[in-house]
Coordinates of C-alpha atoms and ligand atoms in Angstrom, one line a residue:
X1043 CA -79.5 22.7 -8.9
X1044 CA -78.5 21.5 -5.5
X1045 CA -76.6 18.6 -4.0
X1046 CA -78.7 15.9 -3.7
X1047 CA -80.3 15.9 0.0
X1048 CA -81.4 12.6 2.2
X1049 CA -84.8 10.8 2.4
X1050 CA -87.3 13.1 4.6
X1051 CA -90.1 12.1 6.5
X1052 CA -93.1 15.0 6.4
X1053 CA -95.2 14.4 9.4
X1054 CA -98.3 16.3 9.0
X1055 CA -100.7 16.9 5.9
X1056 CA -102.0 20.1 7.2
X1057 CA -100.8 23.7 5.6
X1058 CA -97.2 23.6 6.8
X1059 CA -96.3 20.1 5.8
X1060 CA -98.1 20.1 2.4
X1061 CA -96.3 23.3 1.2
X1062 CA -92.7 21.7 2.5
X1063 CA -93.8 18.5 0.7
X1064 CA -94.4 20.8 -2.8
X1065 CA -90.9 22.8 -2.2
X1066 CA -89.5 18.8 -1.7
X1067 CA -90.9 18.2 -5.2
X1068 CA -89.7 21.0 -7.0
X1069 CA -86.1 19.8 -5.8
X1070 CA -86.5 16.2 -6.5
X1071 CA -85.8 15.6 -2.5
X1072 CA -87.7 11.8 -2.3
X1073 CA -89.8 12.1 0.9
X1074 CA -92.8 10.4 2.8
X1075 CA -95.8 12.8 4.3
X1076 CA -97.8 11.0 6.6
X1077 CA -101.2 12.0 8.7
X1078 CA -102.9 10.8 11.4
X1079 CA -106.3 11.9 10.5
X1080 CA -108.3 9.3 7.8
X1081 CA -109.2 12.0 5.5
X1082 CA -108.5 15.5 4.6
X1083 CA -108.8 18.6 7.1
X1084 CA -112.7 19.5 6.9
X1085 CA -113.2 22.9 8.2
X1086 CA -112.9 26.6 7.6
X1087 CA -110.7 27.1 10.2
X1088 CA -108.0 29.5 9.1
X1089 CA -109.6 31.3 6.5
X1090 CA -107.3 34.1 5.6
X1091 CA -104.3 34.1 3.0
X1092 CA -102.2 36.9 3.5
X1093 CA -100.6 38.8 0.9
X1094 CA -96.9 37.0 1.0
X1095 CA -98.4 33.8 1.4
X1096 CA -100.2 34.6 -2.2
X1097 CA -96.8 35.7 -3.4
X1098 CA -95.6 32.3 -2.6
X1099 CA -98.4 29.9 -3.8
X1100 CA -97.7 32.3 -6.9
X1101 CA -94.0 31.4 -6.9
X1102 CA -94.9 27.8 -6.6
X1103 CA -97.2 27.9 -9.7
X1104 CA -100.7 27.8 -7.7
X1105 CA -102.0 31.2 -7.0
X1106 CA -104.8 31.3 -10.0
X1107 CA -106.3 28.1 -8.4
X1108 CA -106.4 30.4 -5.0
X1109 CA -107.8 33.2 -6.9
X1110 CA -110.6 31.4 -8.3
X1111 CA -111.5 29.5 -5.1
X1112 CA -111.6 32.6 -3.1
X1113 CA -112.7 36.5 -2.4
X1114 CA -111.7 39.5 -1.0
X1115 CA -112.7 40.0 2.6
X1116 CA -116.7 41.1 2.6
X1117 CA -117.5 44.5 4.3
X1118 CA -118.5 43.7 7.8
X1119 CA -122.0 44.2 8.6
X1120 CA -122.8 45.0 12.7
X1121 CA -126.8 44.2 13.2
X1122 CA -127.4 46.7 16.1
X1123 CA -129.2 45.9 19.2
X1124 CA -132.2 48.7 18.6
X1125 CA -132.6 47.7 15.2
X1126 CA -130.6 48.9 11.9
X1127 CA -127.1 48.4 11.0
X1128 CA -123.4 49.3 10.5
X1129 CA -121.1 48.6 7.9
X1130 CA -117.2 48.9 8.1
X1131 CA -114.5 47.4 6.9
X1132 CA -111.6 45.4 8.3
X1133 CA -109.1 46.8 6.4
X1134 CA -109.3 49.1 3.2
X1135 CA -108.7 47.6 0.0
X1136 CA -105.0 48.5 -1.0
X1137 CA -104.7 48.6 -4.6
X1138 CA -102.3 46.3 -6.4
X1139 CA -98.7 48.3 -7.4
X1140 CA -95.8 47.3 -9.6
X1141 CA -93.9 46.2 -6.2
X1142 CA -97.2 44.2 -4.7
X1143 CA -99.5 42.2 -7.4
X1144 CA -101.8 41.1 -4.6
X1145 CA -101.9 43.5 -1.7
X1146 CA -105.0 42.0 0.0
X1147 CA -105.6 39.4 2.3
X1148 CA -107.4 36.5 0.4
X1149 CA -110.9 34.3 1.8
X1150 CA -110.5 30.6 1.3
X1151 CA -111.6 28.2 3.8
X1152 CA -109.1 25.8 5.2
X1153 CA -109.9 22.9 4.1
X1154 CA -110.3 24.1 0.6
X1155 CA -106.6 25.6 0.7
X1156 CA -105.7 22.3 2.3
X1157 CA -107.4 20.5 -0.9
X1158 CA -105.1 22.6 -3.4
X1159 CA -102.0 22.4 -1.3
X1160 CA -102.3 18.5 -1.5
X1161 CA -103.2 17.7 -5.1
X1162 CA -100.5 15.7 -7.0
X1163 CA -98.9 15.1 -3.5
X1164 CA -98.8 11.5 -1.9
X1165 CA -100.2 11.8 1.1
X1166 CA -100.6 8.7 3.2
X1167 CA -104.0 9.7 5.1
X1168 CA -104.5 7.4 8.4
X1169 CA -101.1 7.0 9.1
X1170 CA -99.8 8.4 12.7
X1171 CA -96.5 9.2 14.0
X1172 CA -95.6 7.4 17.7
X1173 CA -92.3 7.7 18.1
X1174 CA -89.3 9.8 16.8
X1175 CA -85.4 9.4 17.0
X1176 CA -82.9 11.1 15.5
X1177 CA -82.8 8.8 12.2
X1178 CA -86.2 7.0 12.3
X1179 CA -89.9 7.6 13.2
X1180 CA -92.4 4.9 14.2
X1181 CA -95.8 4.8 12.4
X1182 CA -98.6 3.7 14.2
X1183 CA -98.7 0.8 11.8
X1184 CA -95.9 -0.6 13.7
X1185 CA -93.5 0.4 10.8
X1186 CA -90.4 1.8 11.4
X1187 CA -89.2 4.7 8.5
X1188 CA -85.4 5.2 8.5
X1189 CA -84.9 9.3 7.5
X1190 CA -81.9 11.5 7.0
X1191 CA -84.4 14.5 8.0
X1192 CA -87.6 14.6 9.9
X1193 CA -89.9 17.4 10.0
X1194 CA -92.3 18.0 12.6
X1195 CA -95.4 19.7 11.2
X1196 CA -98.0 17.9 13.4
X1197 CA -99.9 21.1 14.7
X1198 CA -99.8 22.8 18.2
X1199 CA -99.9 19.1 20.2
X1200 CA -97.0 17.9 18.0
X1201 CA -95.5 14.5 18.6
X1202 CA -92.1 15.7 17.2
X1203 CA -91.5 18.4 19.6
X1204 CA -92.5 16.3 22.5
X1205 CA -90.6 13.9 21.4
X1206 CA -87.3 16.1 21.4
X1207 CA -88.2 17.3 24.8
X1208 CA -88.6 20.9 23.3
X1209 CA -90.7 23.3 25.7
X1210 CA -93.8 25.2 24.4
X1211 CA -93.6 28.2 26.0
X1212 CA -96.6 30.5 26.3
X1213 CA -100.1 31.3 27.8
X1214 CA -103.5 29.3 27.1
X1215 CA -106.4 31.3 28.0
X1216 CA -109.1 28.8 29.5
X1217 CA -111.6 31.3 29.9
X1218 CA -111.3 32.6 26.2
X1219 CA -113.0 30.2 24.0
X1220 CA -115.2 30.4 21.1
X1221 CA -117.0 28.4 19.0
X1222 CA -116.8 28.1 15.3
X1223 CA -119.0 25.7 13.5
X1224 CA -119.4 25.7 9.2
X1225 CA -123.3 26.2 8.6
X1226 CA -126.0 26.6 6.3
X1227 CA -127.8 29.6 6.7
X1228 CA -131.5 31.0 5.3
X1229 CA -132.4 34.5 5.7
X1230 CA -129.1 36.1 5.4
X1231 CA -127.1 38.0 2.2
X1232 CA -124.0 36.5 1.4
X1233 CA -122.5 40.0 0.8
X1234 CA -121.7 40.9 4.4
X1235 CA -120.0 39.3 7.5
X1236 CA -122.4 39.6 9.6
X1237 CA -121.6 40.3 13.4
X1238 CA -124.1 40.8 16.3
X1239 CA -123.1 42.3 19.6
X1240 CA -122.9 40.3 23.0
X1241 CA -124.8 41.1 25.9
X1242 CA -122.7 43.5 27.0
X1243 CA -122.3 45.4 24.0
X1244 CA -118.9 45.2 23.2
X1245 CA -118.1 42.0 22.9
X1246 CA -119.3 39.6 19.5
X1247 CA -122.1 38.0 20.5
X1248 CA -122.6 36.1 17.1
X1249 CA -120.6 35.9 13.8
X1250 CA -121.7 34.8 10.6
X1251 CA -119.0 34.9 7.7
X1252 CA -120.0 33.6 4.1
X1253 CA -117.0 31.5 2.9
X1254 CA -116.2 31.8 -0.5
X1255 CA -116.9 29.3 -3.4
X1256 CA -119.1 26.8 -1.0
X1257 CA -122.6 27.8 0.5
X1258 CA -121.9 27.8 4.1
X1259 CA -121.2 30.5 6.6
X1260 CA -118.3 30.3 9.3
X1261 CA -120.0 30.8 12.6
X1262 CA -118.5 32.6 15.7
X1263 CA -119.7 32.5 19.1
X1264 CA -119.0 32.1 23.0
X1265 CA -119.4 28.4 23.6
X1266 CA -122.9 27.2 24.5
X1267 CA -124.9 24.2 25.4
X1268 CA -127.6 25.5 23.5
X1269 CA -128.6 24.3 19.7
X1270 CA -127.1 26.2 17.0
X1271 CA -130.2 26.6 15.4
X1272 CA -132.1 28.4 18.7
X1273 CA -129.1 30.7 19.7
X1274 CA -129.0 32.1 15.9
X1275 CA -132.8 32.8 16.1
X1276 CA -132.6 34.7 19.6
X1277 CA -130.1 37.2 17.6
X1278 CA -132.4 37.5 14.3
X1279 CA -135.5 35.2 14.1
X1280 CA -135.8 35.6 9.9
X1281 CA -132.5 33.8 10.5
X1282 CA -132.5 29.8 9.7
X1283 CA -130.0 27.4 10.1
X1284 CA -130.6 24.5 8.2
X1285 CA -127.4 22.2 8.8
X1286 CA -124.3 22.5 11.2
X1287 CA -120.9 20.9 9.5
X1288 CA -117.7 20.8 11.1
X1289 CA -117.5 22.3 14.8
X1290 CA -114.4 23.1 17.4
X1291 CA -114.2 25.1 20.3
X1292 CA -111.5 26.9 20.1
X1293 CA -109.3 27.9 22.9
X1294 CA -107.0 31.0 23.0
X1295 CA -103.5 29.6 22.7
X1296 CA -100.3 31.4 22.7
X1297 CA -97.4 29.5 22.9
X1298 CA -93.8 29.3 21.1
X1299 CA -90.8 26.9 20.9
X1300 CA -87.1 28.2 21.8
X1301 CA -85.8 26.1 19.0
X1302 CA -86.9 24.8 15.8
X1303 CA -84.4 22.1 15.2
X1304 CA -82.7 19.4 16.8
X1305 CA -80.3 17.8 14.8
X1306 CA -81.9 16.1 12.0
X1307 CA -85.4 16.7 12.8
X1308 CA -86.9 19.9 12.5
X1309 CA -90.3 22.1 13.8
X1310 CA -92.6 24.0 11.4
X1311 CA -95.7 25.9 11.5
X1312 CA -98.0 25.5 14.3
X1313 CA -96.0 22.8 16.1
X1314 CA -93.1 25.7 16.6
X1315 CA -96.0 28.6 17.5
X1316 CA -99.2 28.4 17.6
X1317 CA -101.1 31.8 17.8
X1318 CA -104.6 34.0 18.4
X1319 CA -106.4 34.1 15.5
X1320 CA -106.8 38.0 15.8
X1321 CA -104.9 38.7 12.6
X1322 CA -105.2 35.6 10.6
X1323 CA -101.7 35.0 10.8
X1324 CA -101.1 30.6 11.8
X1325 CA -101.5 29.1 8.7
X1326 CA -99.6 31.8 6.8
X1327 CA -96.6 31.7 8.7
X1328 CA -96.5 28.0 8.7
X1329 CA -96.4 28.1 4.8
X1330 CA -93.6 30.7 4.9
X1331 CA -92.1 28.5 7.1
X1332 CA -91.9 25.5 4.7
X1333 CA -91.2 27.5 2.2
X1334 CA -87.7 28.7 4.0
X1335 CA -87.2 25.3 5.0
X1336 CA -87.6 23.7 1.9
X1337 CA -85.0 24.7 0.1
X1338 CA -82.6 24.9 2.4
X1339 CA -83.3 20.8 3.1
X1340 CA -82.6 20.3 -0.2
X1341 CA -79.0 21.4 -0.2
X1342 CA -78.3 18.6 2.6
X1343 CA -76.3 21.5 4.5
X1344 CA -75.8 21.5 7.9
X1345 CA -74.6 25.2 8.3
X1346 CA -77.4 26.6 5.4
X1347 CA -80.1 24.5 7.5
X1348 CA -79.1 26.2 10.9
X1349 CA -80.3 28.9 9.3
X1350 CA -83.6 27.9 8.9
X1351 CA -84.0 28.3 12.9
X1352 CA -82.1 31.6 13.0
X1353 CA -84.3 33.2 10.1
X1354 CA -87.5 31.8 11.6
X1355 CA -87.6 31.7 15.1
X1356 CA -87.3 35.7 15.1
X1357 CA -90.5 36.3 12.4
X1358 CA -92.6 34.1 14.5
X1359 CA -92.1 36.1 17.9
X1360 CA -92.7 39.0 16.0
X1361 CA -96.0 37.4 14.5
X1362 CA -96.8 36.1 17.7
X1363 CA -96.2 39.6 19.5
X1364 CA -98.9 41.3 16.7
X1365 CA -101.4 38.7 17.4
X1366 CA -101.1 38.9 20.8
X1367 CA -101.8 42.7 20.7
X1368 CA -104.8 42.2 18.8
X1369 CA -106.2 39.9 21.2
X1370 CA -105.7 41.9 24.2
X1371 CA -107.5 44.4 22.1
X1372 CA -110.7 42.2 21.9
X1373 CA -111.0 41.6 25.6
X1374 CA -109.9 45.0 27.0
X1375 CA -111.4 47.2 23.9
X1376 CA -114.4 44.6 22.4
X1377 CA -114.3 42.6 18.8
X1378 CA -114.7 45.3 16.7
X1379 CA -111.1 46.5 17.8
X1380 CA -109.4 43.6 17.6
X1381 CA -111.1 42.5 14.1
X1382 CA -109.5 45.4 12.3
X1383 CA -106.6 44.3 10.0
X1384 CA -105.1 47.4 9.1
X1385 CA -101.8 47.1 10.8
X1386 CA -99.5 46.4 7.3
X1387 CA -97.3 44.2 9.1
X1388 CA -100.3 42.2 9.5
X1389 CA -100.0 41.1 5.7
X1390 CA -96.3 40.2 6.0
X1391 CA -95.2 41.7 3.1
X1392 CA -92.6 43.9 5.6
X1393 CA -91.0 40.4 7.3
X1394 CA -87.3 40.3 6.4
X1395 CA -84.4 38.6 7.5
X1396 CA -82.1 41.7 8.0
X1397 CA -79.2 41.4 9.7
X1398 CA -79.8 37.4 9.8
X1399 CA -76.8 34.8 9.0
X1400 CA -77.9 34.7 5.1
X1401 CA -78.4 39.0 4.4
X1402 CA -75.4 39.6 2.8
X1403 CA -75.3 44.0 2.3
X1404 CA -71.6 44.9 1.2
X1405 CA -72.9 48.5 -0.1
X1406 CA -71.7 51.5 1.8
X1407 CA -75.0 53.3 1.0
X1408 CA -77.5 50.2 0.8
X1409 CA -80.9 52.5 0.0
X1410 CA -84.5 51.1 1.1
X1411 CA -84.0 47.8 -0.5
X1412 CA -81.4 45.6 1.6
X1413 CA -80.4 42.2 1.7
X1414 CA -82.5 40.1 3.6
X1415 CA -86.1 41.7 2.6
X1416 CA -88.6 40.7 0.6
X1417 CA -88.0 40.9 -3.1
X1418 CA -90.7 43.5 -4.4
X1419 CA -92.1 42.6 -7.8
X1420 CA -91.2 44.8 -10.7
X1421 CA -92.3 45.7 -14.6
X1422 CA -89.6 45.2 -16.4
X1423 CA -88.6 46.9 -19.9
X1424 CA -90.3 44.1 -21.9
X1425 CA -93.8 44.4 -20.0
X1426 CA -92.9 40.7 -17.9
X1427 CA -93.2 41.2 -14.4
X1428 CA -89.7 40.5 -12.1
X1429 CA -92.3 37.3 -10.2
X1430 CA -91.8 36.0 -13.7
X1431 CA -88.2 36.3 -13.9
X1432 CA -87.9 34.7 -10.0
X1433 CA -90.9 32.2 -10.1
X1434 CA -89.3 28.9 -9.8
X1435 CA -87.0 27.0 -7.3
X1436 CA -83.7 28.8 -8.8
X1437 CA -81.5 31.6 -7.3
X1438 CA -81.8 34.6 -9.5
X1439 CA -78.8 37.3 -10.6
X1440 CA -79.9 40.9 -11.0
X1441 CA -77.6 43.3 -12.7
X1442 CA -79.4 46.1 -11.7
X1443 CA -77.8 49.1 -14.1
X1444 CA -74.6 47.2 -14.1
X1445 CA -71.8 48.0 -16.8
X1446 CA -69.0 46.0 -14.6
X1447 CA -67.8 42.6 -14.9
X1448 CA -70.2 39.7 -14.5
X1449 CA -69.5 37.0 -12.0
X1450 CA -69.1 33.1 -13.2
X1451 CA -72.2 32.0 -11.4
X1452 CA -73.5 27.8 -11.7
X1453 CA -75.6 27.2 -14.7
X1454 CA -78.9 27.2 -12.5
X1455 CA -78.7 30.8 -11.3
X1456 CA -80.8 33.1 -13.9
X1457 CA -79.4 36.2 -14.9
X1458 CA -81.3 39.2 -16.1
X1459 CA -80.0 42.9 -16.5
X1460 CA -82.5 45.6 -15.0
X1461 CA -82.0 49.3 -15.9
X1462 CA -81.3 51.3 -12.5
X1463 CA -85.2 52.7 -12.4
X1464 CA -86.5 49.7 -12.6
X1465 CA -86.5 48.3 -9.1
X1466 CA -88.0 50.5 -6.3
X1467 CA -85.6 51.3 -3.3
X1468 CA -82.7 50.7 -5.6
X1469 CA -81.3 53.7 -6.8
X1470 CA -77.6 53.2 -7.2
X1471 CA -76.0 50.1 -9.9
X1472 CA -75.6 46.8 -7.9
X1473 CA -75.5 43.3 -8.2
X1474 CA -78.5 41.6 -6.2
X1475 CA -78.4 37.8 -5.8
X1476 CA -82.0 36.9 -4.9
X1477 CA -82.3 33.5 -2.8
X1478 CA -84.7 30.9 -4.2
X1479 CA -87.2 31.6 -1.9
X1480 CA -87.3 35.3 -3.3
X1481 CA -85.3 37.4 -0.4
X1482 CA -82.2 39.3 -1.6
X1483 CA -79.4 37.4 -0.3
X1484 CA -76.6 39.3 -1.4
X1485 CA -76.4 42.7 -2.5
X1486 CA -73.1 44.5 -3.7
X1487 CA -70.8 46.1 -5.7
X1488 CA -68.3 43.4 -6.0
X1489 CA -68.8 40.4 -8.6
X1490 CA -66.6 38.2 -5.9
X1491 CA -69.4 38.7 -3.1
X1492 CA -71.7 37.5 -5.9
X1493 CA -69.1 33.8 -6.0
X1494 CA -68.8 33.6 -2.4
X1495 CA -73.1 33.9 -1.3
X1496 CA -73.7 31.2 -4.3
X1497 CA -71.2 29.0 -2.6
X1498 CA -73.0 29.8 0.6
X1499 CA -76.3 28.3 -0.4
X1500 CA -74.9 25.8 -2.1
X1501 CA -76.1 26.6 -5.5
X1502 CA -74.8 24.4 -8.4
Ligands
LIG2330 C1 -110.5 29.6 14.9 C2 -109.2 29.7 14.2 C3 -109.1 30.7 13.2 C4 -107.9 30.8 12.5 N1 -107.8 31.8 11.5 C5 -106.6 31.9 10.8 C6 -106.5 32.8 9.8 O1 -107.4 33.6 9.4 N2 -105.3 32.9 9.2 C7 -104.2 32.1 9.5 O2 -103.1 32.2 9.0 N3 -104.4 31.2 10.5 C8 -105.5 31.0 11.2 N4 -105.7 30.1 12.1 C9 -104.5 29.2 12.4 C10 -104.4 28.0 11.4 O3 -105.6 27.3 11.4 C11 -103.2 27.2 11.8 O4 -102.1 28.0 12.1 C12 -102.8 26.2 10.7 O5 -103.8 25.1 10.6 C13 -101.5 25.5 11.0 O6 -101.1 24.7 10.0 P1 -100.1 23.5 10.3 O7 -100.0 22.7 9.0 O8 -98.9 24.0 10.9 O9 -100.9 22.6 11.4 P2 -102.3 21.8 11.4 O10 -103.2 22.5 10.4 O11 -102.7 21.7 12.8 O12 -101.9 20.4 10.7 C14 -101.1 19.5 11.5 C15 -101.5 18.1 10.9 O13 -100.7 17.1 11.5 C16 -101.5 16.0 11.8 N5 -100.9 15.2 12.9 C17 -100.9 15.6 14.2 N6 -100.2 14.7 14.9 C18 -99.7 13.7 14.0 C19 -98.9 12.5 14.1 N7 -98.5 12.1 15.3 N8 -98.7 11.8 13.0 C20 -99.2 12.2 11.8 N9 -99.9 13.4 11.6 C21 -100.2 14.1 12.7 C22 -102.9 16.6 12.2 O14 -103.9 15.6 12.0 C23 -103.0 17.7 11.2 O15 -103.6 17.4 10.0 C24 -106.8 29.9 12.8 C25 -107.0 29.0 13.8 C26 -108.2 28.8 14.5 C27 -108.3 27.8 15.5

């Protein structure tokens, strides 16, 4: 559907640079994804899937494997200092309307999203980036890759962005660390994430989450010298751990980039911001970042991919701002504070693009729904769901209670007709061009807007 774009080099196999390398398939883009690491990521890491990230492994034909590999967030469990315990819950479960299939955050370890992210896609494990230039990176095999794009999704120490000389601005917290370790646990019910207070009563002395679809438990703690097995007994003594997997100390990091592109080479996911992870928000707005990107790189445009910085850059201050919050919550008000989830921006189903170089709104009375947002899902009059209609890499055309003229559109873009009820915060006819990553583009009352925006993203 587009014009054909130039060879890119994907440096990275973690979240961010997996999902680009899937939109790069989908568009027949030829690329290379290389990582420096011998072997697939291995921990739990960032374990939460928010519900826009679902809505785009959905639109990229994965979600049932997510599904089945993971689990709604257990009920907390607090095991309190004179004995007994509390349950609550992070955030309530939202049930599932027409406009949002999958309103709650999903549980799958990293590494196991990182497994289903990667199947069918070539990664070439063991190989590092040294150097990069503006057509060419160096491998640490001494090869040297000629590229017409190169994206940087090497993780918060990125070689890319030092590379370009591109500051990461921000704060790292020395003296906030923890440490997370994947365990096996005895003694424990798998039903609960289980959370034991500090010391001084407020702050979490021990976590113990059960990770969905593998028998280990996610581990939280201040960092310590002392075994594993000897600090989880102090807390609860019918406690056992019988093996300690993959283990990082983690340090609180809060930095962002000013720019997410430089010439041909570009910045995504945690090499462009890298957050708290109050909120569980990283790895989810590294996917969406890929998924902006990739469809935009495979139009070849210079202008469209400008846009990729100008769409971005914005979402991840805001994300950044929100996680922030949260982690001034756990130091000044204790865990339990800054472990709640129940801000809805928080799920990112409410990140848009208004007012951005790509929301075209030529309406005089636009309603609730506006170009540049999120396109909410929909039943439609022959019991498919609108995510049917959109999933795919294509543009989409809706003729929402439209009796005008239709505009002459390329063959790719789909056109379906909706009756005027069907789409919530529509209420007046329109025409709605939905962008391929599923954001209205366009939305008007003339068919010649329609023309123009297709032109713009370089549909064909
Ligand atoms: C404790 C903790 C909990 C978290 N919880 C959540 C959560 O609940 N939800 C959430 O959304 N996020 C969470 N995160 C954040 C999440 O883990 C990251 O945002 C996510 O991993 C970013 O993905 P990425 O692909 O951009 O970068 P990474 O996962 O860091 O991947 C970058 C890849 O690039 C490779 N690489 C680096 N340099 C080179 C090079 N020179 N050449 C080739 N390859 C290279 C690395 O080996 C790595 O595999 C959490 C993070 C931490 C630390």
């Amino acid at each position: 559907m587009f014009t054909e774009s130039g060879f890119t080099v994907i440096v990275g196999a973690g979240p961010t640079g997996l999902t680009l390398a899937r939109q790069l398939d989908r568009y027949r883009v030829p690329y290379r994804i290389v990582e420096k690491s011998p072997h697939p990521f291995e921990g739990s890491r960032g374990k939460g899937l928010q519900p826009r990230t679902l809505e785009v492994l959905d639109d990229l034909g994965l979600l049932d494997r997510f599904l089945t590999a993971g689990s709604p967030y257990p009920p907390m469990r607090a095991h309190l200092p004179g004995g007994g315990t509390r349950d609550w819950r992070l955030d309530e479960p939202h049930e599932p309307t027409a406009e949002a299939p999958w309103p709650n955050t999903l549980m799958v370890p990293q590494w196991r999203t990182g497994e289903l992210l990667a199947d069918g896609i070539p990664v070439e494990y063991g190989v590092g980036v040294t150097a990069v230039t503006q057509d060419s990176v160096t491998l640490d095999t001494g090869e040297v890759v000629e590229a017409r794009w190169i994206v940087g999704a090497d993780g918060g120490r990125s070689t890319v962005r030092k590379a370009l000389g591109i500051g990461f601005e921000g704060e790292t917290f020395e003296e906030e660390r923890l440490l997370i370790a994947d365990v096996l646990v005895t003694g424990l019910d798998r039903e609960h994430w289980h959370v034991w207070p500090g010391a001084d009563g407020r702050s979490m002395g021990l976590g113990l989450c059960p990770l969905p679809g593998t028998d280990r438990f996610q581990l939280t703690t201040p960092p310590t010298d002392r075994p594993l097995a000897e600090l989880v007994a102090d807390f609860d003594p019918s406690i056992t751990i019988t093996d300690v997997g993959w283990t990082t100390e983690f340090r609180a990091n809060i930095r962002m980039v000013s720019r997410y592109r430089s010439g041909n080479v570009f910045l995504a996911g945690d090499a462009a911001h890298v957050h708290s992870p109050a909120g569980g928000q990283g790895l989810n707005t590294g996917v969406q970042d890929a998924y902006n990107l990739g469809w935009k790189l495979a139009t070849g445009d210079d202008a469209l991919l400008d846009t990729y910085e100008a769409e971005r850059l914005p979402v991840a201050a805001g994300v950044l701002g929100i996680s922030t919050r949260l982690h001034r919550r756990q130091v000044e008000e204790g865990a339990e504070a800054a472990m709640r989830r129940d801000d809805p921006a928080l799920r990112q189903l409410p990140l848009n693009y208004r007012g951005g170089p790509l929301a075209a709104e030529h309406r005089a009375d636009p309603g609730e729904l506006r170009a540049g947002d999120r396109m909410p899902d929909a039943v439609l009059d022959d019991g498919r769901r609108l995510f049917d209609v959109l999933r795919g890499p294509h543009a989409t055309l809706l003729a929402v209670g439209w009796t005008g003229g239709m505009p002459t559109l390329p063959g790719s873009v789909q056109v379906r007709h909706l009756a005027l009820d069907t789409l919530a915060g529509v209420r007046e006819e329109c025409l709605l061009l939905v962008r391929p990553d599923g954001y209205v583009g366009c939305a008007t009352t003339d068919p010649r807007h329609i023309v123009e925006y297709a032109a713009l993203i370089k549909v064909r």
